[in-house]
PDB file of C-alpha atoms in Angstrom:
ATOM      1  CA  MET A  18     -54.867 -84.030-108.538  1.00 51.00           C
ATOM      2  CA  GLU A  19     -56.590 -86.225-105.962  1.00 56.00           C
ATOM      3  CA  GLU A  20     -53.425 -88.302-105.567  1.00 59.00           C
ATOM      4  CA  ARG A  21     -51.408 -85.173-104.794  1.00 57.00           C
ATOM      5  CA  TYR A  22     -53.997 -84.088-102.278  1.00 53.00           C
ATOM      6  CA  ALA A  23     -53.943 -87.502-100.560  1.00 54.00           C
ATOM      7  CA  LEU A  24     -50.131 -87.499-100.527  1.00 51.00           C
ATOM      8  CA  LEU A  25     -50.080 -83.991 -99.081  1.00 50.00           C
ATOM      9  CA  CYS A  26     -52.572 -84.959 -96.349  1.00 52.00           C
ATOM     10  CA  ASN A  27     -50.586 -88.064 -95.437  1.00 56.00           C
ATOM     11  CA  SER A  28     -47.329 -86.151 -95.215  1.00 53.00           C
ATOM     12  CA  PHE A  29     -48.984 -83.469 -93.054  1.00 51.00           C
ATOM     13  CA  VAL A  30     -50.357 -86.092 -90.643  1.00 50.00           C
ATOM     14  CA  SER A  31     -46.974 -87.807 -90.354  1.00 51.00           C
ATOM     15  CA  PHE A  32     -45.247 -84.419 -89.842  1.00 49.00           C
ATOM     16  CA  SER A  33     -47.706 -83.396 -87.107  1.00 49.00           C
ATOM     17  CA  ARG A  34     -47.173 -86.725 -85.331  1.00 50.00           C
ATOM     18  CA  LEU A  35     -43.427 -86.275 -85.560  1.00 46.00           C
ATOM     19  CA  SER A  36     -43.532 -82.695 -84.264  1.00 51.00           C
ATOM     20  CA  LEU A  37     -45.770 -83.687 -81.340  1.00 52.00           C
ATOM     21  CA  LEU A  38     -43.419 -86.458 -80.365  1.00 56.00           C
ATOM     22  CA  SER A  39     -40.352 -84.242 -80.498  1.00 73.00           C
ATOM     23  CA  ILE A  40     -41.602 -81.699 -77.947  1.00 74.00           C
ATOM     24  CA  GLN A  41     -39.889 -82.192 -74.615  1.00 78.00           C
ATOM     25  CA  ILE A  42     -40.401 -80.730 -71.169  1.00 81.00           C
ATOM     26  CA  GLN A  43     -37.374 -78.455 -71.651  1.00 81.00           C
ATOM     27  CA  ASP A  44     -39.144 -76.876 -74.618  1.00 78.00           C
ATOM     28  CA  VAL A  45     -42.223 -76.201 -72.506  1.00 77.00           C
ATOM     29  CA  ASP A  46     -40.128 -74.719 -69.676  1.00 76.00           C
ATOM     30  CA  ALA A  47     -38.314 -72.459 -72.131  1.00 76.00           C
ATOM     31  CA  ALA A  48     -41.620 -71.234 -73.577  1.00 76.00           C
ATOM     32  CA  ILE A  49     -42.996 -70.448 -70.117  1.00 71.00           C
ATOM     33  CA  LYS A  50     -39.846 -68.562 -69.132  1.00 69.00           C
ATOM     34  CA  GLU A  51     -39.971 -66.619 -72.372  1.00 71.00           C
ATOM     35  CA  ALA A  52     -43.597 -65.665 -71.797  1.00 69.00           C
ATOM     36  CA  PHE A  53     -42.871 -64.279 -68.325  1.00 66.00           C
ATOM     37  CA  ASN A  54     -39.535 -62.694 -69.199  1.00 70.00           C
ATOM     38  CA  THR A  55     -40.860 -59.753 -71.200  1.00 73.00           C
ATOM     39  CA  PRO A  56     -39.660 -56.193 -70.581  1.00 76.00           C
ATOM     40  CA  ASN A  57     -43.033 -55.280 -69.056  1.00 75.00           C
ATOM     41  CA  MET A  58     -42.798 -58.140 -66.579  1.00 78.00           C
ATOM     42  CA  LYS A  59     -39.304 -57.040 -65.599  1.00 79.00           C
ATOM     43  CA  MET A  60     -40.589 -53.493 -65.041  1.00 81.00           C
ATOM     44  CA  LEU A  61     -43.491 -54.795 -62.972  1.00 80.00           C
ATOM     45  CA  GLU A  62     -41.102 -56.795 -60.796  1.00 81.00           C
ATOM     46  CA  GLY A  63     -39.295 -53.545 -59.992  1.00 82.00           C
ATOM     47  CA  CYS A  64     -42.470 -51.764 -58.883  1.00 82.00           C
ATOM     48  CA  THR A  65     -43.322 -51.134 -55.266  1.00 85.00           C
ATOM     49  CA  LYS A  66     -46.596 -52.320 -53.797  1.00 83.00           C
ATOM     50  CA  THR A  67     -47.944 -48.760 -53.961  1.00 85.00           C
ATOM     51  CA  GLN A  68     -47.124 -48.524 -57.652  1.00 88.00           C
ATOM     52  CA  LEU A  69     -48.831 -51.852 -58.340  1.00 87.00           C
ATOM     53  CA  LEU A  70     -51.896 -50.589 -56.485  1.00 87.00           C
ATOM     54  CA  ILE A  71     -51.905 -47.456 -58.650  1.00 88.00           C
ATOM     55  CA  LEU A  72     -51.717 -49.609 -61.786  1.00 90.00           C
ATOM     56  CA  CYS A  73     -54.619 -51.661 -60.467  1.00 88.00           C
ATOM     57  CA  ALA A  74     -56.615 -48.481 -59.808  1.00 89.00           C
ATOM     58  CA  VAL A  75     -55.926 -47.245 -63.348  1.00 90.00           C
ATOM     59  CA  TYR A  76     -57.094 -50.591 -64.725  1.00 88.00           C
ATOM     60  CA  LEU A  77     -60.264 -50.602 -62.621  1.00 88.00           C
ATOM     61  CA  GLU A  78     -61.076 -47.011 -63.533  1.00 89.00           C
ATOM     62  CA  THR A  79     -60.586 -47.885 -67.196  1.00 88.00           C
ATOM     63  CA  CYS A  80     -62.962 -50.837 -66.876  1.00 86.00           C
ATOM     64  CA  TYR A  81     -65.655 -48.982 -64.971  1.00 85.00           C
ATOM     65  CA  SER A  82     -65.528 -45.765 -67.004  1.00 85.00           C
ATOM     66  CA  GLY A  83     -65.330 -47.556 -70.337  1.00 84.00           C
ATOM     67  CA  GLN A  84     -62.680 -45.112 -71.565  1.00 86.00           C
ATOM     68  CA  GLN A  85     -59.100 -45.796 -72.562  1.00 86.00           C
ATOM     69  CA  ASP A  86     -57.747 -42.658 -70.873  1.00 88.00           C
ATOM     70  CA  VAL A  87     -58.623 -41.883 -67.266  1.00 88.00           C
ATOM     71  CA  HIS A  88     -57.962 -38.812 -65.151  1.00 87.00           C
ATOM     72  CA  LEU A  89     -55.591 -38.863 -62.207  1.00 87.00           C
ATOM     73  CA  ASP A  90     -58.203 -37.442 -59.829  1.00 87.00           C
ATOM     74  CA  LEU A  91     -60.534 -40.356 -60.623  1.00 88.00           C
ATOM     75  CA  VAL A  92     -57.679 -42.806 -60.048  1.00 87.00           C
ATOM     76  CA  HIS A  93     -57.050 -41.088 -56.701  1.00 87.00           C
ATOM     77  CA  GLU A  94     -60.720 -41.539 -55.744  1.00 88.00           C
ATOM     78  CA  ARG A  95     -60.622 -45.165 -56.911  1.00 86.00           C
ATOM     79  CA  LEU A  96     -57.570 -45.803 -54.696  1.00 85.00           C
ATOM     80  CA  HIS A  97     -59.367 -44.395 -51.669  1.00 83.00           C
ATOM     81  CA  GLY A  98     -62.379 -46.580 -52.459  1.00 81.00           C
ATOM     82  CA  MET A  99     -60.236 -49.680 -52.871  1.00 78.00           C
ATOM     83  CA  LEU A 100     -58.187 -49.090 -49.733  1.00 74.00           C
ATOM     84  CA  PRO A 101     -60.387 -47.432 -47.116  1.00 70.00           C
ATOM     85  CA  GLY A 102     -57.851 -47.781 -44.287  1.00 72.00           C
ATOM     86  CA  ARG A 103     -54.932 -46.405 -46.312  1.00 72.00           C
ATOM     87  CA  SER A 104     -54.472 -42.913 -47.561  1.00 74.00           C
ATOM     88  CA  LEU A 105     -52.188 -41.868 -50.371  1.00 81.00           C
ATOM     89  CA  SER A 106     -51.676 -38.144 -50.698  1.00 84.00           C
ATOM     90  CA  PHE A 107     -51.886 -36.530 -54.112  1.00 83.00           C
ATOM     91  CA  PRO A 108     -48.145 -35.643 -54.194  1.00 85.00           C
ATOM     92  CA  GLN A 109     -47.287 -39.284 -53.426  1.00 87.00           C
ATOM     93  CA  LEU A 110     -49.679 -40.433 -56.136  1.00 85.00           C
ATOM     94  CA  LEU A 111     -48.200 -37.959 -58.598  1.00 86.00           C
ATOM     95  CA  GLN A 112     -44.625 -39.029 -57.803  1.00 87.00           C
ATOM     96  CA  ASN A 113     -45.440 -42.725 -58.245  1.00 88.00           C
ATOM     97  CA  THR A 114     -47.389 -42.006 -61.422  1.00 87.00           C
ATOM     98  CA  GLN A 115     -44.439 -40.111 -62.869  1.00 87.00           C
ATOM     99  CA  PHE A 116     -42.213 -43.116 -62.150  1.00 88.00           C
ATOM    100  CA  LEU A 117     -44.718 -45.442 -63.847  1.00 88.00           C
ATOM    101  CA  SER A 118     -44.822 -43.065 -66.786  1.00 87.00           C
ATOM    102  CA  THR A 119     -41.037 -43.077 -67.159  1.00 86.00           C
ATOM    103  CA  THR A 120     -41.040 -46.879 -67.201  1.00 87.00           C
ATOM    104  CA  ARG A 121     -43.803 -46.729 -69.845  1.00 87.00           C
ATOM    105  CA  LEU A 122     -46.114 -48.949 -67.812  1.00 87.00           C
ATOM    106  CA  VAL A 123     -48.526 -46.017 -67.889  1.00 86.00           C
ATOM    107  CA  LEU A 124     -48.829 -43.513 -70.698  1.00 83.00           C
ATOM    108  CA  SER A 125     -49.574 -39.931 -69.699  1.00 81.00           C
ATOM    109  CA  ASP A 126     -50.372 -36.777 -71.636  1.00 78.00           C
ATOM    110  CA  GLY A 127     -47.226 -35.030 -70.400  1.00 68.00           C
ATOM    111  CA  ARG A 128     -48.686 -32.256 -68.255  1.00 64.00           C
ATOM    112  CA  ASN A 129     -47.495 -33.607 -64.944  1.00 59.00           C
ATOM    113  CA  ASN A 130     -48.711 -31.437 -62.087  1.00 60.00           C
ATOM    114  CA  ARG A 131     -52.475 -31.438 -62.262  1.00 74.00           C
ATOM    115  CA  LEU A 132     -55.499 -33.409 -61.210  1.00 69.00           C
ATOM    116  CA  LYS A 133     -56.789 -33.871 -64.746  1.00 79.00           C
ATOM    117  CA  LEU A 134     -53.650 -35.643 -65.927  1.00 83.00           C
ATOM    118  CA  ARG A 135     -54.781 -38.282 -68.412  1.00 86.00           C
ATOM    119  CA  LEU A 136     -53.412 -41.791 -67.951  1.00 88.00           C
ATOM    120  CA  SER A 137     -53.610 -44.923 -70.022  1.00 87.00           C
ATOM    121  CA  LEU A 138     -52.462 -48.371 -68.963  1.00 88.00           C
ATOM    122  CA  ASN A 139     -49.715 -49.690 -71.244  1.00 86.00           C
ATOM    123  CA  ILE A 140     -49.616 -53.292 -69.988  1.00 86.00           C
ATOM    124  CA  GLY A 141     -51.964 -56.203 -70.172  1.00 84.00           C
ATOM    125  CA  SER A 142     -54.297 -56.973 -67.307  1.00 81.00           C
ATOM    126  CA  ASP A 143     -52.985 -60.546 -67.178  1.00 81.00           C
ATOM    127  CA  ASP A 144     -49.445 -59.310 -66.559  1.00 82.00           C
ATOM    128  CA  LEU A 145     -50.695 -56.978 -63.848  1.00 83.00           C
ATOM    129  CA  SER A 146     -52.759 -59.715 -62.180  1.00 80.00           C
ATOM    130  CA  TYR A 147     -49.777 -62.064 -62.258  1.00 79.00           C
ATOM    131  CA  SER A 148     -47.529 -59.447 -60.637  1.00 80.00           C
ATOM    132  CA  LEU A 149     -50.116 -58.656 -57.984  1.00 80.00           C
ATOM    133  CA  ALA A 150     -50.697 -62.341 -57.255  1.00 78.00           C
ATOM    134  CA  LYS A 151     -47.006 -62.790 -56.466  1.00 76.00           C
ATOM    135  CA  HIS A 152     -47.533 -60.676 -53.327  1.00 72.00           C
ATOM    136  CA  ASN A 153     -48.837 -62.828 -50.505  1.00 73.00           C
ATOM    137  CA  ASP A 154     -51.082 -60.161 -49.025  1.00 74.00           C
ATOM    138  CA  HIS A 155     -54.789 -60.115 -48.182  1.00 72.00           C
ATOM    139  CA  GLU A 156     -55.171 -56.556 -49.474  1.00 72.00           C
ATOM    140  CA  VAL A 157     -53.576 -57.397 -52.805  1.00 71.00           C
ATOM    141  CA  ASN A 158     -55.527 -60.643 -53.170  1.00 72.00           C
ATOM    142  CA  SER A 159     -58.790 -58.727 -52.822  1.00 75.00           C
ATOM    143  CA  LEU A 160     -57.642 -56.346 -55.565  1.00 76.00           C
ATOM    144  CA  VAL A 161     -56.904 -59.256 -57.892  1.00 76.00           C
ATOM    145  CA  LYS A 162     -60.467 -60.459 -57.304  1.00 79.00           C
ATOM    146  CA  MET A 163     -61.753 -56.951 -58.038  1.00 79.00           C
ATOM    147  CA  MET A 164     -59.801 -56.943 -61.306  1.00 78.00           C
ATOM    148  CA  GLU A 165     -61.262 -60.309 -62.284  1.00 78.00           C
ATOM    149  CA  MET A 166     -64.790 -59.075 -61.562  1.00 79.00           C
ATOM    150  CA  ALA A 167     -64.167 -55.892 -63.555  1.00 76.00           C
ATOM    151  CA  SER A 168     -62.801 -57.780 -66.543  1.00 73.00           C
ATOM    152  CA  ASN A 169     -65.805 -60.131 -66.493  1.00 73.00           C
ATOM    153  CA  ARG A 170     -68.096 -57.096 -66.356  1.00 66.00           C
ATOM    154  CA  SER A 171     -66.643 -55.409 -69.450  1.00 55.00           C
TER     155      SER A 171
END
């Protein structure tokens, strides 16, 4: 029994050495491309800056409220707090939220035209941060920092 165990350990060590040696840079590049080529990432690439800001506001409201579902009116308030110089009217917010809901980046309860519409983020915060970081904008960079602080808080 001990001989089998020793043989099994030796073969595992030689296999792990072989598999480590056979990994090439092309394999690493392919893995990175696969990680950032998900359907959610493709949907995020198609979002406007306003829609990314709404996703960020939903994420922040989720972190600070501690609830999975957040209300659209609270997201609207969070947007005004995040962007004091910018104003986004409720119809604009509702239109962008409906688009995000059709792309399934945000899940909603289906009753579209009201302040108490419940929303839930359907993407990971890392994907959202990555998409926001691709914009070379001071406003967006500050939101990425806010997201990092919120995720450290929860």
